[in-house]
mmCIF file of C-alpha atoms and ligand atoms in Angstrom:
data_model
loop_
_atom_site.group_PDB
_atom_site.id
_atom_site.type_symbol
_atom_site.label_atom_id
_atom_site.label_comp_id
_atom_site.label_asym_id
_atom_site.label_seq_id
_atom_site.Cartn_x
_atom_site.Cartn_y
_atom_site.Cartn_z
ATOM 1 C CA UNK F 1199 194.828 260.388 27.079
ATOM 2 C CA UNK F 1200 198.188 258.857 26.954
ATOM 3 C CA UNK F 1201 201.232 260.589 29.149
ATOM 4 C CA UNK F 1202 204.397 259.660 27.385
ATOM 5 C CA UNK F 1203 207.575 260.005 30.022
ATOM 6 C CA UNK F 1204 210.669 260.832 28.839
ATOM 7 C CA UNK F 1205 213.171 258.397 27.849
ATOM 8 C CA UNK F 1206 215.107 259.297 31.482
ATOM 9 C CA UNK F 1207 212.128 259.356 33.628
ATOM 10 C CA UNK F 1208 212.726 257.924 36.908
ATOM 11 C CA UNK F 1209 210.266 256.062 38.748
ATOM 12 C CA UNK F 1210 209.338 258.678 41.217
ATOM 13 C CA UNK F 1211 207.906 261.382 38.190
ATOM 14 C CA UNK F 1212 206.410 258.466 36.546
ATOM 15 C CA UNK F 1213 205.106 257.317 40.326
ATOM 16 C CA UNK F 1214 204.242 261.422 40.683
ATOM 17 C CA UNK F 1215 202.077 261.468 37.157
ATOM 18 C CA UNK F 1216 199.852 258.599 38.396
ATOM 19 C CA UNK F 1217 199.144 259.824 41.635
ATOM 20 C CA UNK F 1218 198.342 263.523 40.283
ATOM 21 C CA UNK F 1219 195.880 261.929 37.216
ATOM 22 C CA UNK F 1220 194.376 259.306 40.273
ATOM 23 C CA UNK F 1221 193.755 262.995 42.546
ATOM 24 C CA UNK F 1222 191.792 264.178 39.062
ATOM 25 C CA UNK F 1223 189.703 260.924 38.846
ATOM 26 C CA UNK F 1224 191.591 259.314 36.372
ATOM 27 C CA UNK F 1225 192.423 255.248 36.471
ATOM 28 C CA UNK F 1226 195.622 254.526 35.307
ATOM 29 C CA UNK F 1227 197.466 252.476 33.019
ATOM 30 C CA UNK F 1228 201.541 252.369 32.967
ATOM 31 C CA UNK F 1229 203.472 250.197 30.439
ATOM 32 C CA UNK F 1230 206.430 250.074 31.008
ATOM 33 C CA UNK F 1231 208.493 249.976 27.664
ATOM 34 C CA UNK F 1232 211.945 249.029 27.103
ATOM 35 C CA UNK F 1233 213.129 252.509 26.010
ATOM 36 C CA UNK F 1234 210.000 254.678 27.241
ATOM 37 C CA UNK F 1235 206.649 254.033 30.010
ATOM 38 C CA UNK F 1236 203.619 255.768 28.715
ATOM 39 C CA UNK F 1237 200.567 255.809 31.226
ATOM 40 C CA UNK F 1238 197.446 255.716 29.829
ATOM 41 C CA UNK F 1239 194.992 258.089 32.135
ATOM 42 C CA UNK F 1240 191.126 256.595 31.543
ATOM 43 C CA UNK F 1241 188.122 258.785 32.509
ATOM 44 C CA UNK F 1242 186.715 262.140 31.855
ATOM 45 C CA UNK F 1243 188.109 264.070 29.538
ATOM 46 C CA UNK F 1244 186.859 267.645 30.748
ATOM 47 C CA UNK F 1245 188.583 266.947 34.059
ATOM 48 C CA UNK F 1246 191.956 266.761 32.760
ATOM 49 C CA UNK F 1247 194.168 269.602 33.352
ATOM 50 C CA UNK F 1248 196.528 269.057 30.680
ATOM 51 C CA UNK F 1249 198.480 271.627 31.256
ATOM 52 C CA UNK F 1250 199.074 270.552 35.158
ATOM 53 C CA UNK F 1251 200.301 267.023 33.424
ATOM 54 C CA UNK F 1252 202.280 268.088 31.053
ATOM 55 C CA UNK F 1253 204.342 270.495 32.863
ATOM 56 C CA UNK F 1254 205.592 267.713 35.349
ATOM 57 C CA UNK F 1255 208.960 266.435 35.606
ATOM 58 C CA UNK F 1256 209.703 263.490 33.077
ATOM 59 C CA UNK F 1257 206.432 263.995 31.122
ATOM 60 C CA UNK F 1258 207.182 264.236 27.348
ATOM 61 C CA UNK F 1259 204.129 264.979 26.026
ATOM 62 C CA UNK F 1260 200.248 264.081 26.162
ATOM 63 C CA UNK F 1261 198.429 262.327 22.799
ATOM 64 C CA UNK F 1262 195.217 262.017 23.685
ATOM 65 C CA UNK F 1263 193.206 258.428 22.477
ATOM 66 C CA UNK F 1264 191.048 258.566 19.693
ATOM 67 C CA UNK F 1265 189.141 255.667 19.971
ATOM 68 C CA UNK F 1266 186.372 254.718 22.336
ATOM 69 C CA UNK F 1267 187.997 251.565 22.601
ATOM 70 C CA UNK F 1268 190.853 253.025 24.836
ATOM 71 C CA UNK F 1269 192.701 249.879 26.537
ATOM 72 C CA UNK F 1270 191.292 247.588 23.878
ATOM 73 C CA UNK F 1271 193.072 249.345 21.178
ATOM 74 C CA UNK F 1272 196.749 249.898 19.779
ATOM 75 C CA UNK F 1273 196.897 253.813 20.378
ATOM 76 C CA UNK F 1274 197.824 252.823 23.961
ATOM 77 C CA UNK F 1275 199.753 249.803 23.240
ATOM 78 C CA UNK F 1276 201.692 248.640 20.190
ATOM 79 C CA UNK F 1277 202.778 245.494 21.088
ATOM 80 C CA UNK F 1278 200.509 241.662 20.678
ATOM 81 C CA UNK F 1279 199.355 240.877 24.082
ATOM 82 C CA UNK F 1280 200.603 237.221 24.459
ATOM 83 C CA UNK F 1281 197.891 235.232 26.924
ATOM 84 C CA UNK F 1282 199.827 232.015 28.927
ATOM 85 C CA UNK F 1283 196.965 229.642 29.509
ATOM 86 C CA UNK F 1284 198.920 226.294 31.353
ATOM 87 C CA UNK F 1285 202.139 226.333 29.198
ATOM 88 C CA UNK F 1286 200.259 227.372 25.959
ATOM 89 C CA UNK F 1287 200.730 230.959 24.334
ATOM 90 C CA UNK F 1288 198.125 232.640 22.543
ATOM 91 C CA UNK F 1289 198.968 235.464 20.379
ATOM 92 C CA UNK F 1290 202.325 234.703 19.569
ATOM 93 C CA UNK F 1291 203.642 232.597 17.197
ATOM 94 C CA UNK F 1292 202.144 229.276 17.915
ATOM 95 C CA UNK F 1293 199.235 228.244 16.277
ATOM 96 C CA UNK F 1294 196.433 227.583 19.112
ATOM 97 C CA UNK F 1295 193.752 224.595 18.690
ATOM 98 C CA UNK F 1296 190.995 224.690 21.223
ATOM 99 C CA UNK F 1297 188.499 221.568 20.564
ATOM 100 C CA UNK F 1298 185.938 219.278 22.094
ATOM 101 C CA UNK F 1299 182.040 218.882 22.004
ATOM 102 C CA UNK F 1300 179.721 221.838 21.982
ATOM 103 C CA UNK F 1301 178.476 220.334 25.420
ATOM 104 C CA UNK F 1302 179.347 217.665 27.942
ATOM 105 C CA UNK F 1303 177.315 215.223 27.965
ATOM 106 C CA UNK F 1304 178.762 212.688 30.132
ATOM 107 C CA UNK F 1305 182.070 211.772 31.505
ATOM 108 C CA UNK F 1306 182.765 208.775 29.446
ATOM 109 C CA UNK F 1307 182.267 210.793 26.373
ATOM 110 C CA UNK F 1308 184.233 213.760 27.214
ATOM 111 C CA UNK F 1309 187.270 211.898 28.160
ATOM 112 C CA UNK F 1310 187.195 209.782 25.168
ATOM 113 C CA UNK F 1311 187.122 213.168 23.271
ATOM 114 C CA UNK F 1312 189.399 214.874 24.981
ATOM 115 C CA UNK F 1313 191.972 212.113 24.386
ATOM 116 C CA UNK F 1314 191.161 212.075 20.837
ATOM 117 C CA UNK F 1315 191.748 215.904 20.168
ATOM 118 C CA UNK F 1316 194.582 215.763 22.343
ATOM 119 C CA UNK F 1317 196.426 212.938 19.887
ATOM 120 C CA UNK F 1318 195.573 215.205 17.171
ATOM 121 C CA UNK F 1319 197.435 218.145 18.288
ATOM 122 C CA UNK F 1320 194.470 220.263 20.382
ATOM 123 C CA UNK F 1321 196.090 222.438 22.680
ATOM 124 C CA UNK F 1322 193.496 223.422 25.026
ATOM 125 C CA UNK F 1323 189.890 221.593 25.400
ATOM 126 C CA UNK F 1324 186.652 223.341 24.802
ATOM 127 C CA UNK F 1325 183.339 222.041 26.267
ATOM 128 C CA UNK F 1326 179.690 223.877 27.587
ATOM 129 C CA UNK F 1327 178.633 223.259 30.933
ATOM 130 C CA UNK F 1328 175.888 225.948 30.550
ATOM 131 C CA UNK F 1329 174.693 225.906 27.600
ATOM 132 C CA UNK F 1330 172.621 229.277 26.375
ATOM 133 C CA UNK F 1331 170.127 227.200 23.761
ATOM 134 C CA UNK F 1332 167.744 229.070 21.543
ATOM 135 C CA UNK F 1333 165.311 227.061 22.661
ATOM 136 C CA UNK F 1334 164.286 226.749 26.316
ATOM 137 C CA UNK F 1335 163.269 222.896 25.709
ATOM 138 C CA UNK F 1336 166.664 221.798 24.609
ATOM 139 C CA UNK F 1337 169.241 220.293 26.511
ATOM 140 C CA UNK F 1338 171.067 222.905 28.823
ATOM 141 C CA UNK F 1339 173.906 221.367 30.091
ATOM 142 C CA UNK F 1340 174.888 219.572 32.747
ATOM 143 C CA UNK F 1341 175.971 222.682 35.067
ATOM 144 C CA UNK F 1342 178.248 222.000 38.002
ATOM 145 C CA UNK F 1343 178.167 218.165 37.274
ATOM 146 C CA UNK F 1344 179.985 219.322 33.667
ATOM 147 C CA UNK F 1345 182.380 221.588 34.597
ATOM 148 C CA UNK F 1346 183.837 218.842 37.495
ATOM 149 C CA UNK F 1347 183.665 216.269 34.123
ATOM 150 C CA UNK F 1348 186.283 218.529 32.501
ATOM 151 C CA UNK F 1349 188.418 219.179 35.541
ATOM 152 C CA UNK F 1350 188.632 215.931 35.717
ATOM 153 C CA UNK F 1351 189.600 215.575 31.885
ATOM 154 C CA UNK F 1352 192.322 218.101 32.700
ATOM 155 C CA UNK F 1353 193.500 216.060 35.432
ATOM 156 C CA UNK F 1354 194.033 213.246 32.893
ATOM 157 C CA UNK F 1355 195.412 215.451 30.061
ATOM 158 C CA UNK F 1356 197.400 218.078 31.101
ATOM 159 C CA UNK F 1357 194.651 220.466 28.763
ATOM 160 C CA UNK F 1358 193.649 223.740 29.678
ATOM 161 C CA UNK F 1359 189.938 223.745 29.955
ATOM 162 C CA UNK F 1360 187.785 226.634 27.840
ATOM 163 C CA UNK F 1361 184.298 227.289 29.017
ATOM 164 C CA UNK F 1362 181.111 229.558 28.948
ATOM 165 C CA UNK F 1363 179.610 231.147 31.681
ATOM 166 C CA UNK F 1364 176.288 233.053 30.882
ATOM 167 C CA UNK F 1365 174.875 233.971 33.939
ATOM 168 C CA UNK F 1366 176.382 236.943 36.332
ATOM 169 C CA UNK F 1367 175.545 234.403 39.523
ATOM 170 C CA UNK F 1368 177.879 231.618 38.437
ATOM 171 C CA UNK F 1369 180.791 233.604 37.479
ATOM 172 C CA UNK F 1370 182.848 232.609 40.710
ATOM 173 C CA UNK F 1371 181.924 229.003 40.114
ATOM 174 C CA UNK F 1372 183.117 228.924 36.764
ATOM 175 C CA UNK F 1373 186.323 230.378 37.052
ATOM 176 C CA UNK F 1374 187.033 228.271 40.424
ATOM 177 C CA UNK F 1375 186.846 225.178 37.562
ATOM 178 C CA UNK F 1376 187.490 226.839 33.863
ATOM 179 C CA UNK F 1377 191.072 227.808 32.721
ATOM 180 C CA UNK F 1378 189.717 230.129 30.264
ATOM 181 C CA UNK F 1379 186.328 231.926 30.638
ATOM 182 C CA UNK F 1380 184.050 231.847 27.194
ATOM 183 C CA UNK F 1381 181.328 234.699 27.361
ATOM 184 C CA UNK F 1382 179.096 233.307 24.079
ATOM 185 C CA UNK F 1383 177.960 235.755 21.030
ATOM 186 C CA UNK F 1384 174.483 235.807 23.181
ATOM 187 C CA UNK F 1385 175.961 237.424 25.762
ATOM 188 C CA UNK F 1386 178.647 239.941 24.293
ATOM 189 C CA UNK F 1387 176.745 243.309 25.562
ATOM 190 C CA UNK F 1388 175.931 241.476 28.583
ATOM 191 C CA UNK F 1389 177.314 244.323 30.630
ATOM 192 C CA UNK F 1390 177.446 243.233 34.222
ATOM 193 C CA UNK F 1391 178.757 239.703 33.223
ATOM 194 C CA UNK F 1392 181.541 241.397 31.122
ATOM 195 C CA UNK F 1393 182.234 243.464 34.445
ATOM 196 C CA UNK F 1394 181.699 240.363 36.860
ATOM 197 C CA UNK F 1395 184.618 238.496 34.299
ATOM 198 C CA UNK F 1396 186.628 241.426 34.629
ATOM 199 C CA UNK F 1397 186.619 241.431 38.205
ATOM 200 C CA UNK F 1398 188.224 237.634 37.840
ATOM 201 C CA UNK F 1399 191.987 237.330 36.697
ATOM 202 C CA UNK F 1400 191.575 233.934 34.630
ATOM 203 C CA UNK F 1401 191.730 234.618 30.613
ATOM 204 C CA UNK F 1402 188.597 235.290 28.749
ATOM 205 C CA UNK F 1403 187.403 233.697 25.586
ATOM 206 C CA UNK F 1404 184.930 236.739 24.193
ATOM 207 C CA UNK F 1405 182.893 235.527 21.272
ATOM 208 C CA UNK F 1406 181.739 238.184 19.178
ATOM 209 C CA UNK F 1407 177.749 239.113 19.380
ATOM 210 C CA UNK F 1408 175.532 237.872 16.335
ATOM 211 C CA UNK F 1409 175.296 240.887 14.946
ATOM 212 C CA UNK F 1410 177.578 243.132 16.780
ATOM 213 C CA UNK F 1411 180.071 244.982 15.258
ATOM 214 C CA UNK F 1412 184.188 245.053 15.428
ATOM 215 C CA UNK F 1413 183.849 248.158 17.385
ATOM 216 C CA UNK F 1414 180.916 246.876 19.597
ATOM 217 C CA UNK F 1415 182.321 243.643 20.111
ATOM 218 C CA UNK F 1416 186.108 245.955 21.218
ATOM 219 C CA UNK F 1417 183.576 248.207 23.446
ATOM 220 C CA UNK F 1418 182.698 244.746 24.964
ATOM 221 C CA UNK F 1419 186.099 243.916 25.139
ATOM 222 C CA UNK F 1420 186.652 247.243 27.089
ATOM 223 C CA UNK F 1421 184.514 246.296 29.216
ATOM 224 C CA UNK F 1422 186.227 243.484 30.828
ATOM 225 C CA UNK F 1423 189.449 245.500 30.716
ATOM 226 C CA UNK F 1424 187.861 248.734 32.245
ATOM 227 C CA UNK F 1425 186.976 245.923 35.545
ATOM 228 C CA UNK F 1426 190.438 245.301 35.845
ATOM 229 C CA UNK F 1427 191.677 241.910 33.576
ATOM 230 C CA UNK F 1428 193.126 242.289 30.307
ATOM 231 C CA UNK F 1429 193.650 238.686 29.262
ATOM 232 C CA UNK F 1430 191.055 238.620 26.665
ATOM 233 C CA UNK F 1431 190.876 236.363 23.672
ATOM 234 C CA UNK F 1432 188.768 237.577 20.683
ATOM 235 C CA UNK F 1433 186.564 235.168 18.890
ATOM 236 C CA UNK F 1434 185.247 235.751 15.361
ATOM 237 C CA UNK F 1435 182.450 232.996 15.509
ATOM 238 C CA UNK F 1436 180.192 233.943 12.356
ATOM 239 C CA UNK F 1437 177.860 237.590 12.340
ATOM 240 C CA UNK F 1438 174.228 237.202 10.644
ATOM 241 C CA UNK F 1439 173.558 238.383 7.306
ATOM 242 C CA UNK F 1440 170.986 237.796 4.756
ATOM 243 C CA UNK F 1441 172.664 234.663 3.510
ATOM 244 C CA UNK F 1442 171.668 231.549 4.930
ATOM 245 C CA UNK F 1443 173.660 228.711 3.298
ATOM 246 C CA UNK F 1444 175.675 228.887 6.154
ATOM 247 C CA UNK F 1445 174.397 229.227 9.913
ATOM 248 C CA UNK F 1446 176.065 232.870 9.965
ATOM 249 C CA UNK F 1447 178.476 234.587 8.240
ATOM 250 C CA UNK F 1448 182.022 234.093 8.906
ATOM 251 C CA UNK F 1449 184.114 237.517 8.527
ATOM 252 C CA UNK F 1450 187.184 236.867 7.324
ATOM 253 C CA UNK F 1451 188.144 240.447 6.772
ATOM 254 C CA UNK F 1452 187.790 240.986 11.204
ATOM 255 C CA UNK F 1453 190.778 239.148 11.348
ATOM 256 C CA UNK F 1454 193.032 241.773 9.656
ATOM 257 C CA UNK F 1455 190.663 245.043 10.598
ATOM 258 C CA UNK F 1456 190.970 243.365 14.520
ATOM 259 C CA UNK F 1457 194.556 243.184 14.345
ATOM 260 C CA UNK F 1458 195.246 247.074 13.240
ATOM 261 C CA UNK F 1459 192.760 247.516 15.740
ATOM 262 C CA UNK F 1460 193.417 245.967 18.659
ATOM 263 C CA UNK F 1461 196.580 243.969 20.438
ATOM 264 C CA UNK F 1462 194.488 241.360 21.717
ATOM 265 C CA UNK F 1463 194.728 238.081 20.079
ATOM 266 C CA UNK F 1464 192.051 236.455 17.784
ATOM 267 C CA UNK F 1465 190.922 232.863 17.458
ATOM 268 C CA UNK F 1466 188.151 231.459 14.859
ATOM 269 C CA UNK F 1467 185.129 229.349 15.965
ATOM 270 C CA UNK F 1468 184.570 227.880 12.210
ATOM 271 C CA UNK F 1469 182.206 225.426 13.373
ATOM 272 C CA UNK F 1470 179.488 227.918 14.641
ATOM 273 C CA UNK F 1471 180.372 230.404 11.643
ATOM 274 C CA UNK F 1472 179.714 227.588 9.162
ATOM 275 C CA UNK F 1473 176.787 225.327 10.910
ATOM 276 C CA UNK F 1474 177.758 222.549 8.710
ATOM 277 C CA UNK F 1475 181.044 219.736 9.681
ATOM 278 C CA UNK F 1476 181.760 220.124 5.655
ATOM 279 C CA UNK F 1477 182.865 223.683 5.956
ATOM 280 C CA UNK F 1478 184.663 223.833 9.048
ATOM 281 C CA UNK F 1479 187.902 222.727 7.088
ATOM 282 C CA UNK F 1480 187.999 225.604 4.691
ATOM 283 C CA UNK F 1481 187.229 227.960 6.916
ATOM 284 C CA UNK F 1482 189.641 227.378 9.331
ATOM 285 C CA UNK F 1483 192.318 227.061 6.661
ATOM 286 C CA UNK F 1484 191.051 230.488 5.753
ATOM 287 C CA UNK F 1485 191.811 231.990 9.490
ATOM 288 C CA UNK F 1486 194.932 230.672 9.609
ATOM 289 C CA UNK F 1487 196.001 232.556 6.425
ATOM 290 C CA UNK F 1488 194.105 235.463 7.287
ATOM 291 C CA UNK F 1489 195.960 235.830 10.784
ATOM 292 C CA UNK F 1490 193.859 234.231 13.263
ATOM 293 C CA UNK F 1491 195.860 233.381 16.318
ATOM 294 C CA UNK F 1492 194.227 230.188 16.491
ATOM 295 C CA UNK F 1493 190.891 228.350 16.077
ATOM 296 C CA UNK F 1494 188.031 226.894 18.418
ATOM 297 C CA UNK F 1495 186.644 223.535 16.759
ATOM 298 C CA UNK F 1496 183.493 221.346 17.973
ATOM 299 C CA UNK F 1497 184.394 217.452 17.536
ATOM 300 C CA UNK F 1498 182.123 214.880 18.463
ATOM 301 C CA UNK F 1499 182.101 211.188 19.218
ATOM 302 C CA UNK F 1500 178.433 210.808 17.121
ATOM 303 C CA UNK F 1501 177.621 213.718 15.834
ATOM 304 C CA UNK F 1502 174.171 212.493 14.219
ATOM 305 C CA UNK F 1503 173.173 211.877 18.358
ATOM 306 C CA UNK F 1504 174.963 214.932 19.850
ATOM 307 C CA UNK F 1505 172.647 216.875 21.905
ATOM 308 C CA UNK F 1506 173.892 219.966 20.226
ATOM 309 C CA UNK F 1507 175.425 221.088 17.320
ATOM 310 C CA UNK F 1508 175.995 217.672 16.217
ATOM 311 C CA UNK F 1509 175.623 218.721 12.666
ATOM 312 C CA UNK F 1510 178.678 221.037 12.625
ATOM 313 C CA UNK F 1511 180.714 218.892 14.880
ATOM 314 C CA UNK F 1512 183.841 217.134 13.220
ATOM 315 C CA UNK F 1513 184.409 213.254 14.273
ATOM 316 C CA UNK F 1514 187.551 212.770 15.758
ATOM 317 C CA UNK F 1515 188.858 210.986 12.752
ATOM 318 C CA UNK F 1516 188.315 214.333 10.788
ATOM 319 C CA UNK F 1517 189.701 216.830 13.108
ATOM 320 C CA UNK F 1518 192.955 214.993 12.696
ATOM 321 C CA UNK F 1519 193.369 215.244 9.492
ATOM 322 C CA UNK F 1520 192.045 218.963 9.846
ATOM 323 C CA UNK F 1521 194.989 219.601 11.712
ATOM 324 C CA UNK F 1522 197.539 217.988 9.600
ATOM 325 C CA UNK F 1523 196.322 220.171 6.494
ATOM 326 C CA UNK F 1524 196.554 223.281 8.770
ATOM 327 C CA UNK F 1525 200.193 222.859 9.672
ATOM 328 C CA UNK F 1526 201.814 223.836 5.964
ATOM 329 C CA UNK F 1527 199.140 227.285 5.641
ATOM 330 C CA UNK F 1528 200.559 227.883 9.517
ATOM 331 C CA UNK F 1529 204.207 227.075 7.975
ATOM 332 C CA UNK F 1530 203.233 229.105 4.891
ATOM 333 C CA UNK F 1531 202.219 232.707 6.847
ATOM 334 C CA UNK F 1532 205.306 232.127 9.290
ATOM 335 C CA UNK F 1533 203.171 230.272 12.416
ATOM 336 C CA UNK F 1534 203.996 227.231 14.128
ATOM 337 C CA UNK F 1535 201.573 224.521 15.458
ATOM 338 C CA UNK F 1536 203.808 223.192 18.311
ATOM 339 C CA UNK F 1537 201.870 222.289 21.004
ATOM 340 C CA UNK F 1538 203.989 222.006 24.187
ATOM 341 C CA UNK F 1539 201.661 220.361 27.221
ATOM 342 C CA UNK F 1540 202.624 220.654 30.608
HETATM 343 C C1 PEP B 1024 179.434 227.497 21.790
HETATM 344 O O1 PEP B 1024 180.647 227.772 21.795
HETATM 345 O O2 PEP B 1024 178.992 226.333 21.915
HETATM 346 C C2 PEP B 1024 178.469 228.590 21.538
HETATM 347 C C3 PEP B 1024 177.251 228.560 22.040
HETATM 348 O O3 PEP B 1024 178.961 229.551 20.737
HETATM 349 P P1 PEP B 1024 178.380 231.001 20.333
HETATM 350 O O4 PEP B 1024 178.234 231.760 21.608
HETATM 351 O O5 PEP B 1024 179.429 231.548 19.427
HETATM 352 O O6 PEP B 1024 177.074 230.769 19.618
HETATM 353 MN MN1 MN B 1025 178.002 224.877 19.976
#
C-alpha cells in the first residue's frame, strides 16, 4: 500500500503514519518528494486498517501496490534510482563500462588488463574471484588470493571493483574487498544469499537467472531490497531458448519492459548473452540504443588460453575500438560516455 501525505504534511503526521503502520506490522518506506512524501507500508495486506490510516492527519489518500514486486517497482517510486559507485553514476545519464577477464588469474595479468580497459574508457573493473563453473573440474578461481589481486588493481587505478559472490558464507568477505557485489544468473533465486547481500550496504550487480523471468528476476530483486539495501543494478546477461547459435539469448526487449517496470538501472553483459567475441560488438551497440544504462564486457589478454570464457572475451585491442563505436549510438539516444575517475 502506498500512504500519500498531503502536500502540507509536517513531519510529525508523516512521523505519526509510520509509527501507527510499524504498531500493525508493517515495514516502512518514506520518500520524501520535493512537493509530496508518500510511505510505502510493506507486509500483510489483511492487517491493514485502512480506514485507521487514512483518517490521520496529513494522509491524502491510500493506493494500494499492484505488483508483487512492491519496492522493486515504479508504483512506489517514479523517479531512476541513480547508484554512486567511487565517483561513477549508474542510471543516469552517463554511459557505464564495466570490463575485465571473466576470472583472475594472476596478478600480472589482471593489472595489465585493468590498465588496458581503463585507457579505453572502462569505468569500473569486472573480474571472478569465485567462479560458479558448470563443471566441478574447471578452474574455480582463485578465492581470497583474487579478490586482494583486484584491490590491489584498484589501488593502482582508481576503478571500482565488480565481483561475484556465490556462496551465503563469504558474503562478508566479499563485500569487505568488492565495490559492487555480482550475484551470477546461477544464483538469482538463491534466496538467503539475496537476503545475506541485502543485509550489506555496498551496490549489487544482480544478473538475471538463465531462465528466469523479468518478474522473477524483480521478485529477486525484491529480495535484496525487502533485507534492507536498495542499490541494485540489473543485468540482462542472455535467458535460454531453443536457439543455440548463440550461448543464450540476449533480450533486447527487457531493457524497455525493465524500465516501465522498475526504477532500478540496467546494464548488459553481451559477452555471456552472445558466447562468441564476434557478437559482443553488436550487441552491445544494441543495449545502448535500447536503453541499457551501461554494459559489462569480458576482455582478455589471450583469450585462446583464458581459463574461462576465453572464447567470448574481447582482446584489449578490440574493446577499444568497441568503445569508440559506442560513443555516437550513446550521443545518438541522448547518453554520454564520460568517465570521470576519482
Ligand atoms: C560471469 O560474469 O563471469 C558469470 C559467470 O556470469 P553469469 O552469472 O551471467 O553466467
Ligand atoms: Mn564469464
Amino acid at each position: 500500500m502506498i500512504i500519500v501525505m498531503s502536500k502540507n504534511a509536517t513531519r510529525q503526521e508523516i512521523d505519526n503514519v509510520e509509527h501507527k503502520l510499524s504498531e500493525l506490522g508493517f515495514k516502512t518506506h518514506p520518500i520524501i518528494g520535493d512537493v509530496k512524501t508518500v510511505i510505502g507500508a510493506i507486509g500483510d495486506k489483511r492487517l491493514l486498517n485502512t480506514h485507521a490510516i487514512s483518517s490521520m492527519p496529513g494522509v491524502e489518500n491510500l493506493v494500494p501496490i499492484m505488483k508483487p514486486f512492491k519496492l522493486a517497482g515504479r508504483e512506489l517510486k517514479q523517479e531512476p534510482t541513480v547508484i554512486e559507485v567511487g565517483g561513477l553514476k549508474i542510471g543516469g545519464n552517463e554511459i557505464v563500462v564495466m570490463a575485465g577477464p571473466c576470472a583472475i588469474e594472476s596478478e600480472e595479468n589482471f593489472l595489465e588488463t585493468a590498465l588496458k580497459v581503463k585507457e579505453a574508457g572502462a569505468g569500473i573493473l569486472r573480474g571472478g574471484a569465485f567462479k560458479p563453473r558448470s563443471s566441478p573440474y574447471s578452474f574455480q578461481g582463485l578465492e581470497e588470493e583474487g579478490l586482494k589481486i583486484m584491490a590491489k588493481a584498484r589501488d593502482i587505478t582508481g576503478m571500482p571493483i565488480v565481483t561475484e559472490v556465490v556462496d551465503t558464507r563469504d558474503v562478508e568477505m566479499v563485500a569487505s574487498y568488492a565495490d559492487i557485489i555480482q550475484i551470477g544468473a546461477r544464483n538469482m533465486q538463491n534466496f538467503r544469499l539475496l537476503h545475506e547481500v541485502g543485509m550489506k550496504s555496498k551496490p549489487v550487480l544482480l544478473k538475471r537467472g538463465l531462465a528466469a523471468t523479468i518478474e522473477e528476476w524483480l521478485m529477486a530483486a525484491e529480495y535484496i531490497m525487502a533485507a534492507g539495501n536498495s542499490n541494485i543494478i540489473l543485468c540482462e546477461r542472455g535467458i535460454r531458448t531453443y536457439e543455440t547459435s548463440t550461448r543464450n539469448t540476449m533480450d533486447m526487449s527487457a531493457i524497455p519492459v525493465v524500465k516501465e517496470l522498475s526504477h532500478l538501472p540496467i546494464i548488459v553483459d553481451p559477452s555471456h548473452a552472445a558466447g562468441n567475441w564476434k557478437y559482443v560488438g553488436a550487441l552491445s551497440k544494441g543495449a545502448i540504443a535500447t536503453g541499457a544504462d551501461g554494459l559489462i564486457i569480458e576482455v582478455h589478454l589471450d583469450p585462446p588460453n583464458a581459463l574461462s570464457d576465453g572464447p567470448q572475451s574481447l582482446r584489449p585491442a578490440k574493446f577499444a575500438q568497441l568503445m569508440e563505436e559506442i560513443e555516437p549510438v550513446a550521443k545518438a539516444v541522448g547518453r554520454s560516455m564520460t568517465v570521470v575517475h576519482k
